[in-house]
Amino acid sequence: MKKILLSLLCLTTLCSLAANSVTSQSTNNLIFLFSAYLVLWLGFFVYVIFLKTKQKDLQSEIEQLQVTLDKS
Amino acid sequence: MTLIKKLCMPICSAIGNFWLLLAGVLLVADLWVIFLWAPRDTALGDIQRILYLHVPAAWVSFFAFFIVFCMCTWYFIKRSDKADRIAHASAEVGILFTTIFLLSGIIWAKPVWGVWWTWDPRLTTTLIMWLIYSAYLMVRAYAGSDKRAERWSAVIGILGFFNIPIVYASTIWWRTIHPQQMVGPASDPSNALPDPMRITLYFSVLVFTVLFFVLLNIRYNILSAERKIAIIVDQSNHERV
Protein backbone atom coordinates (compact mmCIF):
# COMPACT_ATOMS: atom_id res chain seq x y z
CA MET A 1 0.00 0.00 0.00
CA LYS A 2 2.85 2.33 0.91
CA LYS A 3 4.47 1.62 -2.48
CA ILE A 4 1.23 2.41 -4.33
CA LEU A 5 0.75 5.72 -2.56
CA LEU A 6 4.39 6.69 -3.08
CA SER A 7 4.23 5.84 -6.80
CA LEU A 8 1.04 7.85 -7.23
CA LEU A 9 2.54 10.78 -5.37
CA CYS A 10 5.68 10.71 -7.56
CA LEU A 11 3.53 10.44 -10.67
CA THR A 12 1.35 13.40 -9.70
CA THR A 13 4.42 15.49 -8.94
CA LEU A 14 5.89 14.64 -12.35
CA CYS A 15 2.59 15.36 -14.09
CA SER A 16 2.16 18.66 -12.30
CA LEU A 17 5.70 19.69 -13.21
CA ALA A 18 5.06 18.73 -16.83
CA ALA A 19 1.71 20.51 -16.80
CA ASN A 20 3.23 23.66 -15.32
CA SER A 21 5.94 23.78 -17.95
CA VAL A 22 3.78 22.95 -20.96
CA THR A 23 0.42 24.55 -20.16
CA SER A 24 -0.82 27.21 -22.50
CA GLN A 25 -4.19 27.96 -24.02
CA SER A 26 -3.07 26.36 -27.29
CA THR A 27 -2.54 22.95 -25.67
CA ASN A 28 -6.15 23.30 -24.47
CA ASN A 29 -5.46 21.63 -21.14
CA LEU A 30 -4.90 18.27 -22.80
CA ILE A 31 -1.85 17.67 -20.63
CA PHE A 32 -4.11 17.73 -17.55
CA LEU A 33 -6.53 15.30 -19.14
CA PHE A 34 -3.64 13.01 -20.06
CA SER A 35 -2.21 13.26 -16.52
CA ALA A 36 -5.54 12.31 -14.91
CA TYR A 37 -5.97 9.21 -17.06
CA LEU A 38 -2.29 8.29 -16.57
CA VAL A 39 -2.82 8.38 -12.79
CA LEU A 40 -5.87 6.11 -13.17
CA TRP A 41 -4.14 3.47 -15.29
CA LEU A 42 -0.91 3.58 -13.34
CA GLY A 43 -2.83 3.28 -10.07
CA PHE A 44 -4.55 0.11 -11.30
CA PHE A 45 -1.36 -1.37 -12.74
CA VAL A 46 0.64 -0.76 -9.58
CA TYR A 47 -2.13 -2.29 -7.45
CA VAL A 48 -2.43 -5.36 -9.68
CA ILE A 49 1.37 -5.79 -9.52
CA PHE A 50 1.16 -5.49 -5.73
CA LEU A 51 -1.51 -8.23 -5.67
CA LYS A 52 0.56 -10.48 -7.96
CA THR A 53 3.61 -10.06 -5.70
CA LYS A 54 1.48 -11.05 -2.70
CA GLN A 55 0.29 -14.14 -4.59
CA LYS A 56 3.86 -15.14 -5.45
CA ASP A 57 4.91 -14.82 -1.80
CA LEU A 58 1.98 -17.01 -0.79
CA GLN A 59 2.86 -19.64 -3.39
CA SER A 60 6.41 -19.89 -2.09
CA GLU A 61 5.12 -20.09 1.48
CA ILE A 62 2.81 -22.94 0.49
CA GLU A 63 5.71 -24.76 -1.19
CA GLN A 64 7.75 -24.42 2.00
CA LEU A 65 4.82 -25.76 4.02
CA GLN A 66 4.55 -28.69 1.62
CA VAL A 67 8.23 -29.53 2.16
CA THR A 68 7.84 -29.29 5.94
CA LEU A 69 4.74 -31.51 5.90
CA ASP A 70 6.46 -34.09 3.67
CA LYS A 71 9.41 -34.26 6.07
CA SER A 72 7.21 -34.75 9.11
CA MET B 1 -1.82 -33.11 -0.37
CA THR B 2 -5.53 -32.31 -0.04
CA LEU B 3 -4.62 -29.64 2.46
CA ILE B 4 -2.20 -28.03 0.01
CA LYS B 5 -4.81 -28.17 -2.74
CA LYS B 6 -7.30 -26.44 -0.46
CA LEU B 7 -4.76 -23.72 0.20
CA CYS B 8 -3.84 -23.32 -3.45
CA MET B 9 -7.40 -23.11 -4.76
CA PRO B 10 -8.16 -19.50 -3.85
CA ILE B 11 -4.75 -18.39 -5.10
CA CYS B 12 -5.10 -20.21 -8.42
CA SER B 13 -8.56 -18.78 -8.91
CA ALA B 14 -7.12 -15.32 -8.30
CA ILE B 15 -4.15 -15.79 -10.63
CA GLY B 16 -6.10 -17.09 -13.59
CA ASN B 17 -8.71 -14.47 -13.12
CA PHE B 18 -10.90 -14.16 -16.15
CA TRP B 19 -12.74 -11.31 -14.51
CA LEU B 20 -9.59 -9.21 -14.26
CA LEU B 21 -9.15 -9.53 -18.01
CA LEU B 22 -12.81 -8.66 -18.57
CA ALA B 23 -12.42 -5.57 -16.36
CA GLY B 24 -9.37 -4.56 -18.44
CA VAL B 25 -11.36 -4.93 -21.68
CA LEU B 26 -14.23 -2.92 -20.17
CA LEU B 27 -11.80 -0.17 -19.14
CA VAL B 28 -10.51 0.06 -22.72
CA ALA B 29 -14.12 0.17 -23.99
CA ASP B 30 -14.80 2.90 -21.45
CA LEU B 31 -11.89 4.93 -22.84
CA TRP B 32 -13.36 4.56 -26.32
CA VAL B 33 -16.76 5.79 -25.12
CA ILE B 34 -15.23 8.70 -23.18
CA PHE B 35 -12.90 9.97 -25.90
CA LEU B 36 -14.64 9.01 -29.14
CA TRP B 37 -18.36 8.84 -28.38
CA ALA B 38 -19.09 11.42 -25.67
CA PRO B 39 -19.48 14.97 -27.02
CA ARG B 40 -17.01 17.73 -26.15
CA ASP B 41 -18.25 20.12 -23.46
CA THR B 42 -18.81 23.58 -24.92
CA ALA B 43 -17.88 25.47 -21.75
CA LEU B 44 -14.94 23.50 -20.32
CA GLY B 45 -13.65 21.73 -23.42
CA ASP B 46 -11.81 18.39 -23.21
CA ILE B 47 -10.84 18.82 -19.56
CA GLN B 48 -14.49 18.02 -18.70
CA ARG B 49 -13.75 14.37 -19.67
CA ILE B 50 -11.99 13.97 -16.30
CA LEU B 51 -15.53 13.87 -14.88
CA TYR B 52 -15.94 10.35 -16.34
CA LEU B 53 -13.24 8.99 -14.08
CA HIS B 54 -13.62 11.38 -11.12
CA VAL B 55 -17.31 10.71 -10.43
CA PRO B 56 -17.14 6.88 -10.85
CA ALA B 57 -14.06 6.76 -8.59
CA ALA B 58 -16.02 8.76 -6.00
CA TRP B 59 -19.04 6.43 -6.28
CA VAL B 60 -16.86 3.31 -5.90
CA SER B 61 -15.06 4.84 -2.89
CA PHE B 62 -18.39 5.52 -1.13
CA PHE B 63 -19.62 2.03 -2.00
CA ALA B 64 -16.38 0.39 -0.80
CA PHE B 65 -16.56 2.19 2.54
CA PHE B 66 -20.25 1.31 2.87
CA ILE B 67 -19.19 -2.35 2.54
CA VAL B 68 -16.51 -1.74 5.19
CA PHE B 69 -19.19 -0.29 7.50
CA CYS B 70 -21.57 -3.25 6.96
CA MET B 71 -18.82 -5.85 7.40
CA CYS B 72 -17.41 -4.19 10.53
CA THR B 73 -20.92 -4.15 12.04
CA TRP B 74 -21.34 -7.81 11.08
CA TYR B 75 -17.96 -8.53 12.67
CA PHE B 76 -19.08 -7.01 15.98
CA ILE B 77 -22.37 -8.93 15.94
CA LYS B 78 -21.07 -12.35 14.84
CA ARG B 79 -17.28 -12.09 15.42
CA SER B 80 -16.97 -13.39 11.86
CA ASP B 81 -13.48 -13.71 10.37
CA LYS B 82 -14.97 -13.62 6.90
CA ALA B 83 -16.60 -10.23 7.56
CA ASP B 84 -13.29 -8.91 8.82
CA ARG B 85 -11.46 -10.07 5.70
CA ILE B 86 -14.09 -8.52 3.38
CA ALA B 87 -13.86 -5.24 5.31
CA HIS B 88 -10.06 -5.25 5.07
CA ALA B 89 -10.09 -5.98 1.33
CA SER B 90 -12.81 -3.40 0.68
CA ALA B 91 -10.99 -0.69 2.64
CA GLU B 92 -7.79 -1.30 0.70
CA VAL B 93 -9.47 -1.17 -2.71
CA GLY B 94 -11.55 1.80 -1.51
CA ILE B 95 -8.37 3.70 -0.63
CA LEU B 96 -7.07 3.07 -4.15
CA PHE B 97 -10.22 4.55 -5.67
CA THR B 98 -10.26 7.46 -3.20
CA THR B 99 -6.67 8.27 -4.18
CA ILE B 100 -7.72 8.31 -7.84
CA PHE B 101 -10.79 10.40 -6.90
CA LEU B 102 -8.63 12.96 -5.05
CA LEU B 103 -5.81 13.12 -7.61
CA SER B 104 -8.17 13.46 -10.58
CA GLY B 105 -9.90 16.31 -8.74
CA ILE B 106 -6.59 18.01 -8.05
CA ILE B 107 -5.58 17.72 -11.72
CA TRP B 108 -8.99 19.07 -12.83
CA ALA B 109 -8.82 22.00 -10.37
CA LYS B 110 -5.61 23.52 -11.75
CA PRO B 111 -6.89 24.51 -15.23
CA VAL B 112 -10.45 25.24 -14.07
CA TRP B 113 -9.93 26.99 -10.70
CA GLY B 114 -6.32 28.06 -11.23
CA VAL B 115 -5.06 26.24 -8.10
CA TRP B 116 -4.14 22.61 -7.39
CA TRP B 117 -5.82 22.59 -3.96
CA THR B 118 -8.13 24.77 -1.93
CA TRP B 119 -9.66 24.10 1.50
CA ASP B 120 -13.14 23.82 0.03
CA PRO B 121 -15.65 21.76 2.13
CA ARG B 122 -15.86 18.96 -0.47
CA LEU B 123 -12.10 18.68 -0.89
CA THR B 124 -11.44 18.88 2.85
CA THR B 125 -14.06 16.26 3.81
CA THR B 126 -12.76 13.95 1.07
CA LEU B 127 -9.21 14.30 2.39
CA ILE B 128 -10.52 13.49 5.88
CA MET B 129 -12.20 10.38 4.45
CA TRP B 130 -8.90 9.32 2.85
CA LEU B 131 -7.07 9.86 6.17
CA ILE B 132 -9.68 7.89 8.17
CA TYR B 133 -9.39 4.81 5.96
CA SER B 134 -5.61 5.15 5.78
CA ALA B 135 -5.74 5.03 9.59
CA TYR B 136 -7.90 1.90 9.31
CA LEU B 137 -5.23 0.18 7.19
CA MET B 138 -2.43 1.41 9.48
CA VAL B 139 -4.20 0.00 12.53
CA ARG B 140 -4.53 -3.33 10.72
CA ALA B 141 -0.83 -3.29 9.92
CA TYR B 142 0.57 -2.12 13.26
CA ALA B 143 -1.94 -3.04 16.02
CA GLY B 144 -0.08 -6.19 17.02
CA SER B 145 -2.18 -9.29 17.72
CA ASP B 146 -4.73 -10.29 15.08
CA LYS B 147 -7.80 -10.03 17.33
CA ARG B 148 -6.83 -6.61 18.64
CA ALA B 149 -6.20 -5.30 15.11
CA GLU B 150 -9.59 -6.68 14.03
CA ARG B 151 -11.47 -4.98 16.89
CA TRP B 152 -9.76 -1.61 16.64
CA SER B 153 -10.03 -1.41 12.89
CA ALA B 154 -13.72 -2.43 13.06
CA VAL B 155 -14.34 0.55 15.36
CA ILE B 156 -12.65 2.87 12.82
CA GLY B 157 -14.59 1.22 9.97
CA ILE B 158 -17.91 1.93 11.70
CA LEU B 159 -17.17 5.44 13.00
CA GLY B 160 -15.38 6.48 9.80
CA PHE B 161 -18.47 5.81 7.72
CA PHE B 162 -20.30 8.73 9.34
CA ASN B 163 -18.04 11.03 7.32
CA ILE B 164 -19.38 9.70 3.98
CA PRO B 165 -22.80 11.46 4.06
CA ILE B 166 -20.94 14.64 5.07
CA VAL B 167 -18.66 14.31 2.01
CA TYR B 168 -21.70 13.75 -0.23
CA ALA B 169 -23.79 16.59 1.19
CA SER B 170 -20.92 19.06 1.63
CA THR B 171 -21.77 20.85 -1.62
CA ILE B 172 -25.38 21.29 -0.44
CA TRP B 173 -24.78 22.24 3.20
CA TRP B 174 -21.92 24.70 2.74
CA ARG B 175 -20.95 27.41 0.29
CA THR B 176 -18.50 25.77 -2.10
CA ILE B 177 -16.78 26.33 -5.43
CA HIS B 178 -17.07 22.60 -6.23
CA PRO B 179 -19.66 21.91 -8.98
CA GLN B 180 -23.07 20.78 -7.70
CA GLN B 181 -24.25 17.18 -8.24
CA MET B 182 -25.30 16.53 -11.84
CA VAL B 183 -26.61 13.01 -11.26
CA GLY B 184 -28.04 11.16 -8.28
CA PRO B 185 -30.69 11.91 -5.67
CA ALA B 186 -29.29 15.34 -4.67
CA SER B 187 -28.87 16.61 -8.24
CA ASP B 188 -30.46 19.78 -9.49
CA PRO B 189 -32.63 19.18 -12.64
CA SER B 190 -31.53 22.54 -14.09
CA ASN B 191 -27.91 21.39 -13.79
CA ALA B 192 -28.52 17.98 -15.45
CA LEU B 193 -26.05 16.51 -17.93
CA PRO B 194 -27.09 16.06 -21.59
CA ASP B 195 -28.09 12.47 -22.46
CA PRO B 196 -24.87 11.29 -24.24
CA MET B 197 -22.76 12.61 -21.36
CA ARG B 198 -25.04 11.03 -18.78
CA ILE B 199 -24.91 7.64 -20.57
CA THR B 200 -21.10 7.85 -20.73
CA LEU B 201 -20.99 8.63 -17.02
CA TYR B 202 -23.29 5.70 -16.15
CA PHE B 203 -21.18 3.36 -18.30
CA SER B 204 -18.03 4.51 -16.50
CA VAL B 205 -19.72 3.94 -13.15
CA LEU B 206 -20.63 0.40 -14.26
CA VAL B 207 -17.05 -0.34 -15.44
CA PHE B 208 -15.51 1.00 -12.23
CA THR B 209 -17.96 -1.04 -10.14
CA VAL B 210 -17.03 -4.24 -12.04
CA LEU B 211 -13.35 -3.42 -11.54
CA PHE B 212 -13.96 -2.83 -7.84
CA PHE B 213 -15.58 -6.26 -7.38
CA VAL B 214 -12.78 -7.96 -9.33
CA LEU B 215 -10.06 -6.35 -7.20
CA LEU B 216 -12.07 -7.00 -4.02
CA ASN B 217 -12.40 -10.69 -4.91
CA ILE B 218 -8.66 -11.09 -5.62
CA ARG B 219 -7.66 -9.28 -2.42
CA TYR B 220 -10.17 -11.29 -0.37
CA ASN B 221 -8.80 -14.58 -1.75
CA ILE B 222 -5.25 -13.55 -0.88
CA LEU B 223 -6.26 -12.54 2.67
CA SER B 224 -8.13 -15.85 3.12
CA ALA B 225 -5.11 -17.86 1.97
CA GLU B 226 -2.81 -15.87 4.26
CA ARG B 227 -5.12 -16.51 7.22
CA LYS B 228 -5.30 -20.28 6.47
CA ILE B 229 -1.52 -20.53 6.20
CA ALA B 230 -1.10 -18.66 9.51
CA ILE B 231 -3.53 -21.08 11.23
CA ILE B 232 -1.72 -24.15 9.85
CA VAL B 233 1.69 -22.80 10.87
CA ASP B 234 0.33 -22.07 14.39
CA GLN B 235 -1.14 -25.57 14.67
CA SER B 236 2.07 -27.26 13.53
CA ASN B 237 4.05 -25.17 16.04
CA HIS B 238 1.67 -26.23 18.85
CA GLU B 239 1.98 -29.89 17.84
CA ARG B 240 5.77 -29.65 17.99
CA VAL B 241 5.61 -28.13 21.49
GROMACS .gro file of C-alpha atoms in nm:
model
  313
    1MET     CA    1   0.000   0.000   0.000
    2LYS     CA    2   0.285   0.233   0.091
    3LYS     CA    3   0.447   0.162  -0.248
    4ILE     CA    4   0.123   0.241  -0.433
    5LEU     CA    5   0.075   0.572  -0.256
    6LEU     CA    6   0.439   0.669  -0.308
    7SER     CA    7   0.423   0.584  -0.680
    8LEU     CA    8   0.104   0.785  -0.723
    9LEU     CA    9   0.254   1.078  -0.537
   10CYS     CA   10   0.568   1.071  -0.756
   11LEU     CA   11   0.353   1.044  -1.067
   12THR     CA   12   0.135   1.340  -0.970
   13THR     CA   13   0.442   1.549  -0.894
   14LEU     CA   14   0.589   1.464  -1.235
   15CYS     CA   15   0.259   1.536  -1.409
   16SER     CA   16   0.216   1.866  -1.230
   17LEU     CA   17   0.570   1.969  -1.321
   18ALA     CA   18   0.506   1.873  -1.683
   19ALA     CA   19   0.171   2.051  -1.680
   20ASN     CA   20   0.323   2.366  -1.532
   21SER     CA   21   0.594   2.378  -1.795
   22VAL     CA   22   0.378   2.295  -2.096
   23THR     CA   23   0.042   2.455  -2.016
   24SER     CA   24  -0.082   2.721  -2.250
   25GLN     CA   25  -0.419   2.796  -2.402
   26SER     CA   26  -0.307   2.636  -2.729
   27THR     CA   27  -0.254   2.295  -2.567
   28ASN     CA   28  -0.615   2.330  -2.447
   29ASN     CA   29  -0.546   2.163  -2.114
   30LEU     CA   30  -0.490   1.827  -2.280
   31ILE     CA   31  -0.185   1.767  -2.063
   32PHE     CA   32  -0.411   1.773  -1.755
   33LEU     CA   33  -0.653   1.530  -1.914
   34PHE     CA   34  -0.364   1.301  -2.006
   35SER     CA   35  -0.221   1.326  -1.652
   36ALA     CA   36  -0.554   1.231  -1.491
   37TYR     CA   37  -0.597   0.921  -1.706
   38LEU     CA   38  -0.229   0.829  -1.657
   39VAL     CA   39  -0.282   0.838  -1.279
   40LEU     CA   40  -0.587   0.611  -1.317
   41TRP     CA   41  -0.414   0.347  -1.529
   42LEU     CA   42  -0.091   0.358  -1.334
   43GLY     CA   43  -0.283   0.328  -1.007
   44PHE     CA   44  -0.455   0.011  -1.130
   45PHE     CA   45  -0.136  -0.137  -1.274
   46VAL     CA   46   0.064  -0.076  -0.958
   47TYR     CA   47  -0.213  -0.229  -0.745
   48VAL     CA   48  -0.243  -0.536  -0.968
   49ILE     CA   49   0.137  -0.579  -0.952
   50PHE     CA   50   0.116  -0.549  -0.573
   51LEU     CA   51  -0.151  -0.823  -0.567
   52LYS     CA   52   0.056  -1.048  -0.796
   53THR     CA   53   0.361  -1.006  -0.570
   54LYS     CA   54   0.148  -1.105  -0.270
   55GLN     CA   55   0.029  -1.414  -0.459
   56LYS     CA   56   0.386  -1.514  -0.545
   57ASP     CA   57   0.491  -1.482  -0.180
   58LEU     CA   58   0.198  -1.701  -0.079
   59GLN     CA   59   0.286  -1.964  -0.339
   60SER     CA   60   0.641  -1.989  -0.209
   61GLU     CA   61   0.512  -2.009   0.148
   62ILE     CA   62   0.281  -2.294   0.049
   63GLU     CA   63   0.571  -2.476  -0.119
   64GLN     CA   64   0.775  -2.442   0.200
   65LEU     CA   65   0.482  -2.576   0.402
   66GLN     CA   66   0.455  -2.869   0.162
   67VAL     CA   67   0.823  -2.953   0.216
   68THR     CA   68   0.784  -2.929   0.594
   69LEU     CA   69   0.474  -3.151   0.590
   70ASP     CA   70   0.646  -3.409   0.367
   71LYS     CA   71   0.941  -3.426   0.607
   72SER     CA   72   0.721  -3.475   0.911
   73MET     CA   73  -0.182  -3.311  -0.037
   74THR     CA   74  -0.553  -3.231  -0.004
   75LEU     CA   75  -0.462  -2.964   0.246
   76ILE     CA   76  -0.220  -2.803   0.001
   77LYS     CA   77  -0.481  -2.817  -0.274
   78LYS     CA   78  -0.730  -2.644  -0.046
   79LEU     CA   79  -0.476  -2.372   0.020
   80CYS     CA   80  -0.384  -2.332  -0.345
   81MET     CA   81  -0.740  -2.311  -0.476
   82PRO     CA   82  -0.816  -1.950  -0.385
   83ILE     CA   83  -0.475  -1.839  -0.510
   84CYS     CA   84  -0.510  -2.021  -0.842
   85SER     CA   85  -0.856  -1.878  -0.891
   86ALA     CA   86  -0.712  -1.532  -0.830
   87ILE     CA   87  -0.415  -1.579  -1.063
   88GLY     CA   88  -0.610  -1.709  -1.359
   89ASN     CA   89  -0.871  -1.447  -1.312
   90PHE     CA   90  -1.090  -1.416  -1.615
   91TRP     CA   91  -1.274  -1.131  -1.451
   92LEU     CA   92  -0.959  -0.921  -1.426
   93LEU     CA   93  -0.915  -0.953  -1.801
   94LEU     CA   94  -1.281  -0.866  -1.857
   95ALA     CA   95  -1.242  -0.557  -1.636
   96GLY     CA   96  -0.937  -0.456  -1.844
   97VAL     CA   97  -1.136  -0.493  -2.168
   98LEU     CA   98  -1.423  -0.292  -2.017
   99LEU     CA   99  -1.180  -0.017  -1.914
  100VAL     CA  100  -1.051   0.006  -2.272
  101ALA     CA  101  -1.412   0.017  -2.399
  102ASP     CA  102  -1.480   0.290  -2.145
  103LEU     CA  103  -1.189   0.493  -2.284
  104TRP     CA  104  -1.336   0.456  -2.632
  105VAL     CA  105  -1.676   0.579  -2.512
  106ILE     CA  106  -1.523   0.870  -2.318
  107PHE     CA  107  -1.290   0.997  -2.590
  108LEU     CA  108  -1.464   0.901  -2.914
  109TRP     CA  109  -1.836   0.884  -2.838
  110ALA     CA  110  -1.909   1.142  -2.567
  111PRO     CA  111  -1.948   1.497  -2.702
  112ARG     CA  112  -1.701   1.773  -2.615
  113ASP     CA  113  -1.825   2.012  -2.346
  114THR     CA  114  -1.881   2.358  -2.492
  115ALA     CA  115  -1.788   2.547  -2.175
  116LEU     CA  116  -1.494   2.350  -2.032
  117GLY     CA  117  -1.365   2.173  -2.342
  118ASP     CA  118  -1.181   1.839  -2.321
  119ILE     CA  119  -1.084   1.882  -1.956
  120GLN     CA  120  -1.449   1.802  -1.870
  121ARG     CA  121  -1.375   1.437  -1.967
  122ILE     CA  122  -1.199   1.397  -1.630
  123LEU     CA  123  -1.553   1.387  -1.488
  124TYR     CA  124  -1.594   1.035  -1.634
  125LEU     CA  125  -1.324   0.899  -1.408
  126HIS     CA  126  -1.362   1.138  -1.112
  127VAL     CA  127  -1.731   1.071  -1.043
  128PRO     CA  128  -1.714   0.688  -1.085
  129ALA     CA  129  -1.406   0.676  -0.859
  130ALA     CA  130  -1.602   0.876  -0.600
  131TRP     CA  131  -1.904   0.643  -0.628
  132VAL     CA  132  -1.686   0.331  -0.590
  133SER     CA  133  -1.506   0.484  -0.289
  134PHE     CA  134  -1.839   0.552  -0.113
  135PHE     CA  135  -1.962   0.203  -0.200
  136ALA     CA  136  -1.638   0.039  -0.080
  137PHE     CA  137  -1.656   0.219   0.254
  138PHE     CA  138  -2.025   0.131   0.287
  139ILE     CA  139  -1.919  -0.235   0.254
  140VAL     CA  140  -1.651  -0.174   0.519
  141PHE     CA  141  -1.919  -0.029   0.750
  142CYS     CA  142  -2.157  -0.325   0.696
  143MET     CA  143  -1.882  -0.585   0.740
  144CYS     CA  144  -1.741  -0.419   1.053
  145THR     CA  145  -2.092  -0.415   1.204
  146TRP     CA  146  -2.134  -0.781   1.108
  147TYR     CA  147  -1.796  -0.853   1.267
  148PHE     CA  148  -1.908  -0.701   1.598
  149ILE     CA  149  -2.237  -0.893   1.594
  150LYS     CA  150  -2.107  -1.235   1.484
  151ARG     CA  151  -1.728  -1.209   1.542
  152SER     CA  152  -1.697  -1.339   1.186
  153ASP     CA  153  -1.348  -1.371   1.037
  154LYS     CA  154  -1.497  -1.362   0.690
  155ALA     CA  155  -1.660  -1.023   0.756
  156ASP     CA  156  -1.329  -0.891   0.882
  157ARG     CA  157  -1.146  -1.007   0.570
  158ILE     CA  158  -1.409  -0.852   0.338
  159ALA     CA  159  -1.386  -0.524   0.531
  160HIS     CA  160  -1.006  -0.525   0.507
  161ALA     CA  161  -1.009  -0.598   0.133
  162SER     CA  162  -1.281  -0.340   0.068
  163ALA     CA  163  -1.099  -0.069   0.264
  164GLU     CA  164  -0.779  -0.130   0.070
  165VAL     CA  165  -0.947  -0.117  -0.271
  166GLY     CA  166  -1.155   0.180  -0.151
  167ILE     CA  167  -0.837   0.370  -0.063
  168LEU     CA  168  -0.707   0.307  -0.415
  169PHE     CA  169  -1.022   0.455  -0.567
  170THR     CA  170  -1.026   0.746  -0.320
  171THR     CA  171  -0.667   0.827  -0.418
  172ILE     CA  172  -0.772   0.831  -0.784
  173PHE     CA  173  -1.079   1.040  -0.690
  174LEU     CA  174  -0.863   1.296  -0.505
  175LEU     CA  175  -0.581   1.312  -0.761
  176SER     CA  176  -0.817   1.346  -1.058
  177GLY     CA  177  -0.990   1.631  -0.874
  178ILE     CA  178  -0.659   1.801  -0.805
  179ILE     CA  179  -0.558   1.772  -1.172
  180TRP     CA  180  -0.899   1.907  -1.283
  181ALA     CA  181  -0.882   2.200  -1.037
  182LYS     CA  182  -0.561   2.352  -1.175
  183PRO     CA  183  -0.689   2.451  -1.523
  184VAL     CA  184  -1.045   2.524  -1.407
  185TRP     CA  185  -0.993   2.699  -1.070
  186GLY     CA  186  -0.632   2.806  -1.123
  187VAL     CA  187  -0.506   2.624  -0.810
  188TRP     CA  188  -0.414   2.261  -0.739
  189TRP     CA  189  -0.582   2.259  -0.396
  190THR     CA  190  -0.813   2.477  -0.193
  191TRP     CA  191  -0.966   2.410   0.150
  192ASP     CA  192  -1.314   2.382   0.003
  193PRO     CA  193  -1.565   2.176   0.213
  194ARG     CA  194  -1.586   1.896  -0.047
  195LEU     CA  195  -1.210   1.868  -0.089
  196THR     CA  196  -1.144   1.888   0.285
  197THR     CA  197  -1.406   1.626   0.381
  198THR     CA  198  -1.276   1.395   0.107
  199LEU     CA  199  -0.921   1.430   0.239
  200ILE     CA  200  -1.052   1.349   0.588
  201MET     CA  201  -1.220   1.038   0.445
  202TRP     CA  202  -0.890   0.932   0.285
  203LEU     CA  203  -0.707   0.986   0.617
  204ILE     CA  204  -0.968   0.789   0.817
  205TYR     CA  205  -0.939   0.481   0.596
  206SER     CA  206  -0.561   0.515   0.578
  207ALA     CA  207  -0.574   0.503   0.959
  208TYR     CA  208  -0.790   0.190   0.931
  209LEU     CA  209  -0.523   0.018   0.719
  210MET     CA  210  -0.243   0.141   0.948
  211VAL     CA  211  -0.420   0.000   1.253
  212ARG     CA  212  -0.453  -0.333   1.072
  213ALA     CA  213  -0.083  -0.329   0.992
  214TYR     CA  214   0.057  -0.212   1.326
  215ALA     CA  215  -0.194  -0.304   1.602
  216GLY     CA  216  -0.008  -0.619   1.702
  217SER     CA  217  -0.218  -0.929   1.772
  218ASP     CA  218  -0.473  -1.029   1.508
  219LYS     CA  219  -0.780  -1.003   1.733
  220ARG     CA  220  -0.683  -0.661   1.864
  221ALA     CA  221  -0.620  -0.530   1.511
  222GLU     CA  222  -0.959  -0.668   1.403
  223ARG     CA  223  -1.147  -0.498   1.689
  224TRP     CA  224  -0.976  -0.161   1.664
  225SER     CA  225  -1.003  -0.141   1.289
  226ALA     CA  226  -1.372  -0.243   1.306
  227VAL     CA  227  -1.434   0.055   1.536
  228ILE     CA  228  -1.265   0.287   1.282
  229GLY     CA  229  -1.459   0.122   0.997
  230ILE     CA  230  -1.791   0.193   1.170
  231LEU     CA  231  -1.717   0.544   1.300
  232GLY     CA  232  -1.538   0.648   0.980
  233PHE     CA  233  -1.847   0.581   0.772
  234PHE     CA  234  -2.030   0.873   0.934
  235ASN     CA  235  -1.804   1.103   0.732
  236ILE     CA  236  -1.938   0.970   0.398
  237PRO     CA  237  -2.280   1.146   0.406
  238ILE     CA  238  -2.094   1.464   0.507
  239VAL     CA  239  -1.866   1.431   0.201
  240TYR     CA  240  -2.170   1.375  -0.023
  241ALA     CA  241  -2.379   1.659   0.119
  242SER     CA  242  -2.092   1.906   0.163
  243THR     CA  243  -2.177   2.085  -0.162
  244ILE     CA  244  -2.538   2.129  -0.044
  245TRP     CA  245  -2.478   2.224   0.320
  246TRP     CA  246  -2.192   2.470   0.274
  247ARG     CA  247  -2.095   2.741   0.029
  248THR     CA  248  -1.850   2.577  -0.210
  249ILE     CA  249  -1.678   2.633  -0.543
  250HIS     CA  250  -1.707   2.260  -0.623
  251PRO     CA  251  -1.966   2.191  -0.898
  252GLN     CA  252  -2.307   2.078  -0.770
  253GLN     CA  253  -2.425   1.718  -0.824
  254MET     CA  254  -2.530   1.653  -1.184
  255VAL     CA  255  -2.661   1.301  -1.126
  256GLY     CA  256  -2.804   1.116  -0.828
  257PRO     CA  257  -3.069   1.191  -0.567
  258ALA     CA  258  -2.929   1.534  -0.467
  259SER     CA  259  -2.887   1.661  -0.824
  260ASP     CA  260  -3.046   1.978  -0.949
  261PRO     CA  261  -3.263   1.918  -1.264
  262SER     CA  262  -3.153   2.254  -1.409
  263ASN     CA  263  -2.791   2.139  -1.379
  264ALA     CA  264  -2.852   1.798  -1.545
  265LEU     CA  265  -2.605   1.651  -1.793
  266PRO     CA  266  -2.709   1.606  -2.159
  267ASP     CA  267  -2.809   1.247  -2.246
  268PRO     CA  268  -2.487   1.129  -2.424
  269MET     CA  269  -2.276   1.261  -2.136
  270ARG     CA  270  -2.504   1.103  -1.878
  271ILE     CA  271  -2.491   0.764  -2.057
  272THR     CA  272  -2.110   0.785  -2.073
  273LEU     CA  273  -2.099   0.863  -1.702
  274TYR     CA  274  -2.329   0.570  -1.615
  275PHE     CA  275  -2.118   0.336  -1.830
  276SER     CA  276  -1.803   0.451  -1.650
  277VAL     CA  277  -1.972   0.394  -1.315
  278LEU     CA  278  -2.063   0.040  -1.426
  279VAL     CA  279  -1.705  -0.034  -1.544
  280PHE     CA  280  -1.551   0.100  -1.223
  281THR     CA  281  -1.796  -0.104  -1.014
  282VAL     CA  282  -1.703  -0.424  -1.204
  283LEU     CA  283  -1.335  -0.342  -1.154
  284PHE     CA  284  -1.396  -0.283  -0.784
  285PHE     CA  285  -1.558  -0.626  -0.738
  286VAL     CA  286  -1.278  -0.796  -0.933
  287LEU     CA  287  -1.006  -0.635  -0.720
  288LEU     CA  288  -1.207  -0.700  -0.402
  289ASN     CA  289  -1.240  -1.069  -0.491
  290ILE     CA  290  -0.866  -1.109  -0.562
  291ARG     CA  291  -0.766  -0.928  -0.242
  292TYR     CA  292  -1.017  -1.129  -0.037
  293ASN     CA  293  -0.880  -1.458  -0.175
  294ILE     CA  294  -0.525  -1.355  -0.088
  295LEU     CA  295  -0.626  -1.254   0.267
  296SER     CA  296  -0.813  -1.585   0.312
  297ALA     CA  297  -0.511  -1.786   0.197
  298GLU     CA  298  -0.281  -1.587   0.426
  299ARG     CA  299  -0.512  -1.651   0.722
  300LYS     CA  300  -0.530  -2.028   0.647
  301ILE     CA  301  -0.152  -2.053   0.620
  302ALA     CA  302  -0.110  -1.866   0.951
  303ILE     CA  303  -0.353  -2.108   1.123
  304ILE     CA  304  -0.172  -2.415   0.985
  305VAL     CA  305   0.169  -2.280   1.087
  306ASP     CA  306   0.033  -2.207   1.439
  307GLN     CA  307  -0.114  -2.557   1.467
  308SER     CA  308   0.207  -2.726   1.353
  309ASN     CA  309   0.405  -2.517   1.604
  310HIS     CA  310   0.167  -2.623   1.885
  311GLU     CA  311   0.198  -2.989   1.784
  312ARG     CA  312   0.577  -2.965   1.799
  313VAL     CA  313   0.561  -2.813   2.149
   0.00000   0.00000   0.00000
